PDB file of C-alpha atoms in Angstrom:
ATOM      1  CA  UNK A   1      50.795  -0.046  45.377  1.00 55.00           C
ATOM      2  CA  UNK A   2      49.126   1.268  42.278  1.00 52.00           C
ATOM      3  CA  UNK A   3      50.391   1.894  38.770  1.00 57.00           C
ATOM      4  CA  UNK A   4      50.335   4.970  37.003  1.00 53.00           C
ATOM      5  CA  UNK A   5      50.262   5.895  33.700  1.00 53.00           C
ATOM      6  CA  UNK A   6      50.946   9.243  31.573  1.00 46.00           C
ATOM      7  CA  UNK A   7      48.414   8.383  28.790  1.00 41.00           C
ATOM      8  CA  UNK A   8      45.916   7.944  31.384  1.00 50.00           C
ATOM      9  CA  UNK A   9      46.332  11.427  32.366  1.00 45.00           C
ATOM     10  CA  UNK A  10      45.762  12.555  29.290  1.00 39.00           C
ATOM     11  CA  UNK A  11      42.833  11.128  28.743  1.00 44.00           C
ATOM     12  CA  UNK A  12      41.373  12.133  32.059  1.00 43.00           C
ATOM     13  CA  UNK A  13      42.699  16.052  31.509  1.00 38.00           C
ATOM     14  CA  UNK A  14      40.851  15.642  27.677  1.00 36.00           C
ATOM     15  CA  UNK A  15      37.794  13.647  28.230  1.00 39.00           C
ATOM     16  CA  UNK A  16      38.449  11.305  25.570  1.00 45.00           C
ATOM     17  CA  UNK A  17      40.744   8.580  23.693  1.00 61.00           C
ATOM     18  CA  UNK A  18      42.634  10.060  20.218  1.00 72.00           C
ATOM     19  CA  UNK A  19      40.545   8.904  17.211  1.00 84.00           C
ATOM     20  CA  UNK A  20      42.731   6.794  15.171  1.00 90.00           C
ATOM     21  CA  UNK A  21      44.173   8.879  12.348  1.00 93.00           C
ATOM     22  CA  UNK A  22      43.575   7.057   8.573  1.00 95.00           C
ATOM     23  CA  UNK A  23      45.002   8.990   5.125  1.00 95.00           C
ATOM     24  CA  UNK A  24      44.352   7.681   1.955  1.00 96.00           C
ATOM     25  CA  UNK A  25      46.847   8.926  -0.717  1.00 95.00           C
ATOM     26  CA  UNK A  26      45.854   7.992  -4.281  1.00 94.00           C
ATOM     27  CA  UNK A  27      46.015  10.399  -7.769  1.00 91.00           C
ATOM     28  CA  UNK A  28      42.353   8.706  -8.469  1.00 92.00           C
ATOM     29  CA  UNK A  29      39.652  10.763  -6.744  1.00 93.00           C
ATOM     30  CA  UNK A  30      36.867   7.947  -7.299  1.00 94.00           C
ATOM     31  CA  UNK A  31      39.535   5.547  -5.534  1.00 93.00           C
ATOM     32  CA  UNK A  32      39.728   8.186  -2.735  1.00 95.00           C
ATOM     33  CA  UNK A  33      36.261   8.533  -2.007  1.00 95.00           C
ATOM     34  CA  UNK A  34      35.460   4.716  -2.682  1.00 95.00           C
ATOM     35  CA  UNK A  35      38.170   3.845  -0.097  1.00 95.00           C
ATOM     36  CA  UNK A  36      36.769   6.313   2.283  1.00 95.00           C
ATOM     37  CA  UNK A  37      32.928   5.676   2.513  1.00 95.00           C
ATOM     38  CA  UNK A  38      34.163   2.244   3.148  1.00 94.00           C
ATOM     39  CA  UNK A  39      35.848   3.004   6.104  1.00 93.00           C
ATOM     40  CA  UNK A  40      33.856   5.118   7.764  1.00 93.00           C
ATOM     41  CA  UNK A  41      31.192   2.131   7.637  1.00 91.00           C
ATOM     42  CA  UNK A  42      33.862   0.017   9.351  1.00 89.00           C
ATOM     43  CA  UNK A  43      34.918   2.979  11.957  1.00 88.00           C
ATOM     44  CA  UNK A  44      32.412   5.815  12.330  1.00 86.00           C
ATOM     45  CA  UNK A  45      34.703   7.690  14.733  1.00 87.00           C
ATOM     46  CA  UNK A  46      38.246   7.531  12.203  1.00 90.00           C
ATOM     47  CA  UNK A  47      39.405  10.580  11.141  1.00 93.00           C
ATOM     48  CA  UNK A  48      39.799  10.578   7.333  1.00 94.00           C
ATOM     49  CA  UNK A  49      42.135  12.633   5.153  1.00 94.00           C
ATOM     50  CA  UNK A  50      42.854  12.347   1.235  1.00 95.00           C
ATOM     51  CA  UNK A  51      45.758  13.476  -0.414  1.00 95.00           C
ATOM     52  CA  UNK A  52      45.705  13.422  -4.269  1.00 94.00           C
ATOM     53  CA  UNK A  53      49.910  13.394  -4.261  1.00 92.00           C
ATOM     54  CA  UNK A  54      53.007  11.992  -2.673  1.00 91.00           C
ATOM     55  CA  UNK A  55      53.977  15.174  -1.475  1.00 91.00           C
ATOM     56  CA  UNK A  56      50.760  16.724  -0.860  1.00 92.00           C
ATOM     57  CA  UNK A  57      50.660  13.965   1.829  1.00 92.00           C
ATOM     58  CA  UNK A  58      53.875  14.852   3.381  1.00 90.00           C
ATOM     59  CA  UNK A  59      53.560  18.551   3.187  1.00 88.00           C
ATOM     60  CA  UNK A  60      50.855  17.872   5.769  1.00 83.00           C
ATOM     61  CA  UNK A  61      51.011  17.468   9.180  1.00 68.00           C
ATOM     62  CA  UNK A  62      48.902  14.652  10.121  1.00 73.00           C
ATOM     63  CA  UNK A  63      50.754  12.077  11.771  1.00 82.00           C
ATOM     64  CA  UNK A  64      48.430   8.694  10.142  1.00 90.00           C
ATOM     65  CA  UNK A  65      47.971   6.037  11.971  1.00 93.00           C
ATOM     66  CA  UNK A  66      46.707   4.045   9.019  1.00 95.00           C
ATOM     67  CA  UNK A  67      47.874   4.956   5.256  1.00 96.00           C
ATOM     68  CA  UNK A  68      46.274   3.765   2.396  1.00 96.00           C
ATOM     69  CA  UNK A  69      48.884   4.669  -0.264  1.00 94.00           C
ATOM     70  CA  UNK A  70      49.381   4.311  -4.474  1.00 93.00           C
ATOM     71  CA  UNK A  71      52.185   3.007  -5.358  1.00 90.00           C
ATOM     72  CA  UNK A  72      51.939   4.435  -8.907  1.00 86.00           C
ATOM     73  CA  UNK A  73      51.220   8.713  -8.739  1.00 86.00           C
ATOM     74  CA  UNK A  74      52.627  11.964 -10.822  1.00 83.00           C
ATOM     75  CA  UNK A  75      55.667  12.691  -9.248  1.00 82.00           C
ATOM     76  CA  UNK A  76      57.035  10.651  -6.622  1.00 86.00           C
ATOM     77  CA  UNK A  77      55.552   7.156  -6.339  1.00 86.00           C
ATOM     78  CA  UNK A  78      54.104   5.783  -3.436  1.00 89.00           C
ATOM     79  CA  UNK A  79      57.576   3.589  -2.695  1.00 89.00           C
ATOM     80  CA  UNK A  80      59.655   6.866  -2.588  1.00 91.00           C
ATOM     81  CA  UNK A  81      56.830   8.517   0.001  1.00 91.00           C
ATOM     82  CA  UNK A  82      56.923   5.359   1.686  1.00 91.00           C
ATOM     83  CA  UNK A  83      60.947   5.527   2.231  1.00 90.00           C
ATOM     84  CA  UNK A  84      60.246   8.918   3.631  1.00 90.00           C
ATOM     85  CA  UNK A  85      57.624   8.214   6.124  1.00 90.00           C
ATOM     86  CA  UNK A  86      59.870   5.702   7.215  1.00 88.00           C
ATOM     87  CA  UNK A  87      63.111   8.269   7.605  1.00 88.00           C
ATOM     88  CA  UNK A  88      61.279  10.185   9.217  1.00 85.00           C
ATOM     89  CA  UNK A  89      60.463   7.233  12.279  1.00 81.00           C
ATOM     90  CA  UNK A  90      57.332   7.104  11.575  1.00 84.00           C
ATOM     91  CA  UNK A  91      56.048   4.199  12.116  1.00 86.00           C
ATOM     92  CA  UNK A  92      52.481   4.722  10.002  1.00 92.00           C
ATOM     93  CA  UNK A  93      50.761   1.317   9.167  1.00 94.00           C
ATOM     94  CA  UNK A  94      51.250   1.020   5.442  1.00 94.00           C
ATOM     95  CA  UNK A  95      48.785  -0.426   2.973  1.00 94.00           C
ATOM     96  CA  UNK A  96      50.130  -0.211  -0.904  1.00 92.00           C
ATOM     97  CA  UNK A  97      47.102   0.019  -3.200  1.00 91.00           C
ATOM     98  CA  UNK A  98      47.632  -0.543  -7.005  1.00 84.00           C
ATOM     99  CA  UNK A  99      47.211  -2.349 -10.703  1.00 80.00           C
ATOM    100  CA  UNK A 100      51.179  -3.431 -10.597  1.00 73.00           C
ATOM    101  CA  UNK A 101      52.396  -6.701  -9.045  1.00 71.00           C
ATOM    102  CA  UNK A 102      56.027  -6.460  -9.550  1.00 69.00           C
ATOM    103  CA  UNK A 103      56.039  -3.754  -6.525  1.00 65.00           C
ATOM    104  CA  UNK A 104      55.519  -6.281  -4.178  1.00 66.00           C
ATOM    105  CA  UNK A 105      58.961  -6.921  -3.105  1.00 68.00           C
ATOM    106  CA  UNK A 106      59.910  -3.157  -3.076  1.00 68.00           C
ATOM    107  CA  UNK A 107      56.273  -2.564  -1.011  1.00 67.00           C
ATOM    108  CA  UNK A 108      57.366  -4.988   2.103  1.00 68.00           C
ATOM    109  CA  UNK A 109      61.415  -3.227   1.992  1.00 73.00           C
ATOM    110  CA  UNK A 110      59.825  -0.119   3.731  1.00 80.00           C
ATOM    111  CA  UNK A 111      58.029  -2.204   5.863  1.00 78.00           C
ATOM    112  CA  UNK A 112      54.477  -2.257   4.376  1.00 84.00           C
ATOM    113  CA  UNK A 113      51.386  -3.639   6.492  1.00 87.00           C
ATOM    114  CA  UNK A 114      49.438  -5.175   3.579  1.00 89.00           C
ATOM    115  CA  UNK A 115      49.355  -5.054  -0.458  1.00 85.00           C
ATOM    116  CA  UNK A 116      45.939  -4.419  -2.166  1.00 90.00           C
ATOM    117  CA  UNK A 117      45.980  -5.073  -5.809  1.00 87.00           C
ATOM    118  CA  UNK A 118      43.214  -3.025  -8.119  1.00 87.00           C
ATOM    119  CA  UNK A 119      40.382  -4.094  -8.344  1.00 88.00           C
ATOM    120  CA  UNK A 120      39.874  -4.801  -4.867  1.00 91.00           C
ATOM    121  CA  UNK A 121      36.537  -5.876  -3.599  1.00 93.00           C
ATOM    122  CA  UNK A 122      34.368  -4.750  -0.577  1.00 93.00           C
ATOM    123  CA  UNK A 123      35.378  -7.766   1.524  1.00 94.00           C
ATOM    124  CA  UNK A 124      39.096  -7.390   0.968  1.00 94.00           C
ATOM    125  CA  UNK A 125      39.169  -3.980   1.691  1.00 95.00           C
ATOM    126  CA  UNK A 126      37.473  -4.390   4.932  1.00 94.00           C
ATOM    127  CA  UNK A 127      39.397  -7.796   5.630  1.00 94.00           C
ATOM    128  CA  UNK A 128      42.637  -5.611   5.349  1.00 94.00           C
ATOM    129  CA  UNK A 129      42.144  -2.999   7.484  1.00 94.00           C
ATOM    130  CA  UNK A 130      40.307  -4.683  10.743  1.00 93.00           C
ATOM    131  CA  UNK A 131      43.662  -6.343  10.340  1.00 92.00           C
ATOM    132  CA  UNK A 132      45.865  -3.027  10.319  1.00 93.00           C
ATOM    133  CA  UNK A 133      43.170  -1.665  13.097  1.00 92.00           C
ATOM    134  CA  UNK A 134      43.892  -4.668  14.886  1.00 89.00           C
ATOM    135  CA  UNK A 135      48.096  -4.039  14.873  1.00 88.00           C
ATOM    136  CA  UNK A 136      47.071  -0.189  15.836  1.00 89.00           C
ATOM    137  CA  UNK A 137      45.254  -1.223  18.877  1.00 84.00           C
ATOM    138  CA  UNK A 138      48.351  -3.407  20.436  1.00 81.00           C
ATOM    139  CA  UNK A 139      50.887  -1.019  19.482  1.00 81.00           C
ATOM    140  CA  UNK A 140      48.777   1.547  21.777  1.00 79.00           C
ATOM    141  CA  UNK A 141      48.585  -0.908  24.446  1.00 73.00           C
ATOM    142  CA  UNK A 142      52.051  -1.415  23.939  1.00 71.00           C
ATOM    143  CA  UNK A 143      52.873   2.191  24.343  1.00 71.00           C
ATOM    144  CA  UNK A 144      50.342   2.150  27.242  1.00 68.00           C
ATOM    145  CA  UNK A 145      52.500  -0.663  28.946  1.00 64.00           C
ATOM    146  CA  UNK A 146      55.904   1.626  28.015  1.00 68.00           C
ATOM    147  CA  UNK A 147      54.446   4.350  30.315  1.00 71.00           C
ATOM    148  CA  UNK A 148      53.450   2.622  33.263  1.00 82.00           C
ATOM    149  CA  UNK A 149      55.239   3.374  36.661  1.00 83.00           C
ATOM    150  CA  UNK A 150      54.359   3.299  40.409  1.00 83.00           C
ATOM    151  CA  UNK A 151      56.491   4.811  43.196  1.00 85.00           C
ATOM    152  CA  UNK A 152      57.814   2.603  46.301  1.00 84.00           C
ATOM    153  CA  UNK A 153      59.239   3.548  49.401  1.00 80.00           C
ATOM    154  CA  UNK A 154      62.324   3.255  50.812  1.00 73.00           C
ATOM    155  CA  UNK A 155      62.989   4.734  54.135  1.00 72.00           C
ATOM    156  CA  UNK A 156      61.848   8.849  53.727  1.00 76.00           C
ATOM    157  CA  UNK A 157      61.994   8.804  49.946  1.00 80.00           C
ATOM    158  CA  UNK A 158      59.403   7.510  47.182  1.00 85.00           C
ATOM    159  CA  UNK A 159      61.159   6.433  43.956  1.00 85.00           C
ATOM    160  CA  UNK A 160      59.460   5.998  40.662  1.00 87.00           C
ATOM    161  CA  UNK A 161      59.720   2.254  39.101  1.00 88.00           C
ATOM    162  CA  UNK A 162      58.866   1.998  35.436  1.00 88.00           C
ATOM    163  CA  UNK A 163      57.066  -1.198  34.295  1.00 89.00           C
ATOM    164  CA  UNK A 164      58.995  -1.429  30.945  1.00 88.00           C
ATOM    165  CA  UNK A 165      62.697  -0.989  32.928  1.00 92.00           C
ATOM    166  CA  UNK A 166      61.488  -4.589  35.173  1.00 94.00           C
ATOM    167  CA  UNK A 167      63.767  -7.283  34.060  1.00 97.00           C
ATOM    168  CA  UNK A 168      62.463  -9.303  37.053  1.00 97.00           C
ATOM    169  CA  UNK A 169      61.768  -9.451  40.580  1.00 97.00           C
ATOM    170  CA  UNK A 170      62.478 -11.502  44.011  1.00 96.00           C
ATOM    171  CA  UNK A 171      61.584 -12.319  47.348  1.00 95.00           C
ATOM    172  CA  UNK A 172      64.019 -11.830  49.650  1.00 91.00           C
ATOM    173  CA  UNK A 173      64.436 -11.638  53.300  1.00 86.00           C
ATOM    174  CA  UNK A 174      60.578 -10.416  53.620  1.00 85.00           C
ATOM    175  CA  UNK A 175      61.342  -8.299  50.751  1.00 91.00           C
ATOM    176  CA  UNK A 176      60.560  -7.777  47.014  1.00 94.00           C
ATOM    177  CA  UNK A 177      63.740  -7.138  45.204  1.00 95.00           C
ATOM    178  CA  UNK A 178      63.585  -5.143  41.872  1.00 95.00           C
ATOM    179  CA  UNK A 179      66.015  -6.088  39.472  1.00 96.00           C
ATOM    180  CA  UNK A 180      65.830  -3.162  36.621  1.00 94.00           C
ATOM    181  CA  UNK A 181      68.168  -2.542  33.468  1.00 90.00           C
ATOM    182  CA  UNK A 182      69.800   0.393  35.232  1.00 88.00           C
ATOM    183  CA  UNK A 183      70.522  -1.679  38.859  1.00 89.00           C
ATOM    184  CA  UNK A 184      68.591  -2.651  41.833  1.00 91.00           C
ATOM    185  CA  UNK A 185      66.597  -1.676  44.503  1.00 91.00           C
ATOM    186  CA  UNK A 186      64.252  -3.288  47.027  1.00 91.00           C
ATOM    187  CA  UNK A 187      61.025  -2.276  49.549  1.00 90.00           C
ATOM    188  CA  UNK A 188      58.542  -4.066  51.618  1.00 89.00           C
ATOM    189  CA  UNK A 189      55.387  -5.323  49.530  1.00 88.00           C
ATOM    190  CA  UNK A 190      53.649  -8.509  48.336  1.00 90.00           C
ATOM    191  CA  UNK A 191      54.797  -9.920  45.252  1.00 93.00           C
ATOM    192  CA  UNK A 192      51.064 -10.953  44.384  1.00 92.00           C
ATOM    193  CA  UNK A 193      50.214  -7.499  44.966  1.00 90.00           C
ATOM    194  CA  UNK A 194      53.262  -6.406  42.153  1.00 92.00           C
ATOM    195  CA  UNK A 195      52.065  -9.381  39.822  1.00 92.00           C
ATOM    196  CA  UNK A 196      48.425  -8.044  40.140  1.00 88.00           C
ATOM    197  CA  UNK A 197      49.769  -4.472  38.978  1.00 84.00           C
ATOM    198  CA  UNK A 198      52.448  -5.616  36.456  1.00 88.00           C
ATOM    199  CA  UNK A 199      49.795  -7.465  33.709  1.00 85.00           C
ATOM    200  CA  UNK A 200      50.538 -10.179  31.240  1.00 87.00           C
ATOM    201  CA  UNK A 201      53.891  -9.265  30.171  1.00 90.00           C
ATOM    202  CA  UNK A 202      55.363 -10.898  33.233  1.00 95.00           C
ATOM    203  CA  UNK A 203      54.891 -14.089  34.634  1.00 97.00           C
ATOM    204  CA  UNK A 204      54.913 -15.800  37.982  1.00 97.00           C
ATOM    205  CA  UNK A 205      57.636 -18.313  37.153  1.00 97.00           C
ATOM    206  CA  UNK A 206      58.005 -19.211  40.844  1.00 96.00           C
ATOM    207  CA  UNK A 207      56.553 -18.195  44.553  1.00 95.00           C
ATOM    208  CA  UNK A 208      59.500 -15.881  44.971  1.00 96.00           C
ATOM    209  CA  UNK A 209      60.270 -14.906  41.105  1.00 97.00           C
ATOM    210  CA  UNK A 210      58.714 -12.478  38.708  1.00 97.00           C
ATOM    211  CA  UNK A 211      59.580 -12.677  35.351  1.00 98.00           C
ATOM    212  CA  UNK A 212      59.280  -9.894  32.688  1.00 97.00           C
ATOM    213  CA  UNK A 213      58.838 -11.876  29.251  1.00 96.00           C
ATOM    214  CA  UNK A 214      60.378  -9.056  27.319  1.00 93.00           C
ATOM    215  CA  UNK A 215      64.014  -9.477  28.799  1.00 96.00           C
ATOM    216  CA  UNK A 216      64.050 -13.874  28.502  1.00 97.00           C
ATOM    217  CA  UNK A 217      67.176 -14.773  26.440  1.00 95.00           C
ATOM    218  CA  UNK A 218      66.368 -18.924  26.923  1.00 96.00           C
ATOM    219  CA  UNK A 219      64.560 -21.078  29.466  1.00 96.00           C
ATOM    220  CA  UNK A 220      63.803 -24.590  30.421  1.00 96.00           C
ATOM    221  CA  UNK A 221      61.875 -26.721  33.179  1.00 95.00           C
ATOM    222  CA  UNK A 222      63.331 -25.123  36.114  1.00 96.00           C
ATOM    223  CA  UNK A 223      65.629 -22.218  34.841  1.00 97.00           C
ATOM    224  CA  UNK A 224      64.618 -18.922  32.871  1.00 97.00           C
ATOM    225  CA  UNK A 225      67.609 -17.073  31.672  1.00 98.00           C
ATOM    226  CA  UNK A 226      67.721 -13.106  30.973  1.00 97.00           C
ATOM    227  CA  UNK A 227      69.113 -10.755  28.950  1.00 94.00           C
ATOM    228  CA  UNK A 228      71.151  -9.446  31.981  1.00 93.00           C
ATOM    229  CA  UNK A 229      73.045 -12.012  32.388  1.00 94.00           C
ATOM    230  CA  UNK A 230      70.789 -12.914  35.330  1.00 95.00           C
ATOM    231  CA  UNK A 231      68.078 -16.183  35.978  1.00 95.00           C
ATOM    232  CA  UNK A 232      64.882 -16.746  37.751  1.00 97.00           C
ATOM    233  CA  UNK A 233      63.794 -20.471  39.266  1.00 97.00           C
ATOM    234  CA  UNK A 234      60.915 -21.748  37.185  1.00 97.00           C
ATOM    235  CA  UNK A 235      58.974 -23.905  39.409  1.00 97.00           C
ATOM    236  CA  UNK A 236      58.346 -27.163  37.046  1.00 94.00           C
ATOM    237  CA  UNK A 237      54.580 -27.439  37.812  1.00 96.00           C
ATOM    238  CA  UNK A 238      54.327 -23.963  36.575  1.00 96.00           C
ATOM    239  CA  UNK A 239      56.416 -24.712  32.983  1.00 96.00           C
ATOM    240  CA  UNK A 240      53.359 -26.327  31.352  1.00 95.00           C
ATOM    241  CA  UNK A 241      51.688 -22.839  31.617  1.00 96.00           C
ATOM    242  CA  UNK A 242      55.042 -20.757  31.074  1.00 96.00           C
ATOM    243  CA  UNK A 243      55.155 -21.365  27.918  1.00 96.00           C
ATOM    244  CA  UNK A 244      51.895 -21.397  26.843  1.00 95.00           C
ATOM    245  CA  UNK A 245      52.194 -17.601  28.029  1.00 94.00           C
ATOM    246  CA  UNK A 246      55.162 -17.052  26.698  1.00 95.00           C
ATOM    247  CA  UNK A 247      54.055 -17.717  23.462  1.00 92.00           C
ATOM    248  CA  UNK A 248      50.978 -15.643  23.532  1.00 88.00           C
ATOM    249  CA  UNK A 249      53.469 -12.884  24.615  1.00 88.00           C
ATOM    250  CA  UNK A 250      55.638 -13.090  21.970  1.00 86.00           C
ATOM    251  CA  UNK A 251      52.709 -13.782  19.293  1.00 77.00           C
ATOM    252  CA  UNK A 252      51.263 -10.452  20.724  1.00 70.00           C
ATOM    253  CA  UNK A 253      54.643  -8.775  19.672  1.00 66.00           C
TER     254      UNK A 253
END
């Protein structure tokens, strides 16, 4: 069996990954430029753009991965751009940068990353965003894991399974049942082989169960129960490690 995935084929058909995407937004040019030279000695391949305005920034179509964004600019302040951004479902990484405290509050309502007060040294700066390039690399393994799929057969016909639809599987009769959000189905295979290809999101809870850590409503030392209404055995020898990567999955989310 092998796993597919659509973001693969991208980067097969282009050659390459995406460089991640940063914008710095900020009224101050010598900010701007400060900001910038900074980066690109932390991350020689980002692609930088500076916007001197709120609505410079979203007259443009760069979708940032990473925003670096004043809070106090002419015209619409960084909060108001912020709201925007977020409107729109973006779901940009959001650093406020400015002099004024009191924003704090208002900064972490439209679900901003981090909150660098001027002056700002070196050390913080760089502190900061390893920590925001950090989040951006697990949301695109995230989105990675969201497009995985692999096809199975059943009788004449090959159906397509996506990873992130798994709420768990089973061995039964000699074969591996797939228990999905949308229903059922089964096929002849290995359930090592489908652990092997499913990756650290699930779990081998027991010699015939599969568990998919995303869909676990509450467990214990012999019973994991789902979101479907559903439960997997949890072999007790195995609990120890369970939740140790359970824990791990959930800190990674």
């Amino acid at each position: 069996m092998l796993v597919y995935n659509e973001i693969d084929k991208i980067k097969k058909a282009t050659g390459k990954d995406r460089a991640m995407r940063i914008a710095i937004c900020d009224d101050e040019k010598e900010i701007c430029n400060w900001i910038k030279e900074q980066i690109q000695e932390i991350c020689v391949d980002a692609e930088i753009s500076i916007f001197y305005s709120g609505e410079s920034l979203l007259e443009n179509s760069i979708l940032a991965d990473i925003l670096f964004l004043d809070i106090s600019m002419e015209g619409r302040n960084g909060i108001e751009i912020a709201r925007k951004i977020r409107e729109e479902g973006k779901k940009t990484i959001i650093i406020f940068i400015t002099a004024l405290k009191e924003y704090v509050f208002q900064a972490f309502d439209v679900g901003a990353f981090h909150y660098l007060v001027k002056p700002f040294s070196k050390e913080k700066l760089k502190s900061v965003f390893q920590s925001a390039e950090t989040q951006y690399k697990e949301r695109a393994i995230q989105q990675e894991n969201k497009e995985k799929y692999f096809f199975i057969r059943k009788g004449g016909e090959r159906k397509k399974v996506k990873l992130a639809d798994i709420v768990y599987a089973e061995v039964f009769n000699r074969k591996i049942v797939i228990h999905t959000i949308e229903g059922e189905t089964e096929y002849y295979g290995k359930m090592s082989e489908l652990e092997k290809q499913a990756g650290e999101d699930f779990f081998r809870a027991h010699r015939a169960y599969l568990v998919h850590m995303k869909y676990i409503l509450q467990y214990n030392a012999t019973m994991i129960y789902l979101e479907n209404g559903e439960k997997a055995l949890l072999a007790k020898q195995r609990y120890p490690e369970f939740v140790k990567q359970f824990l791990k999955y959930n800190q990674r989310r």
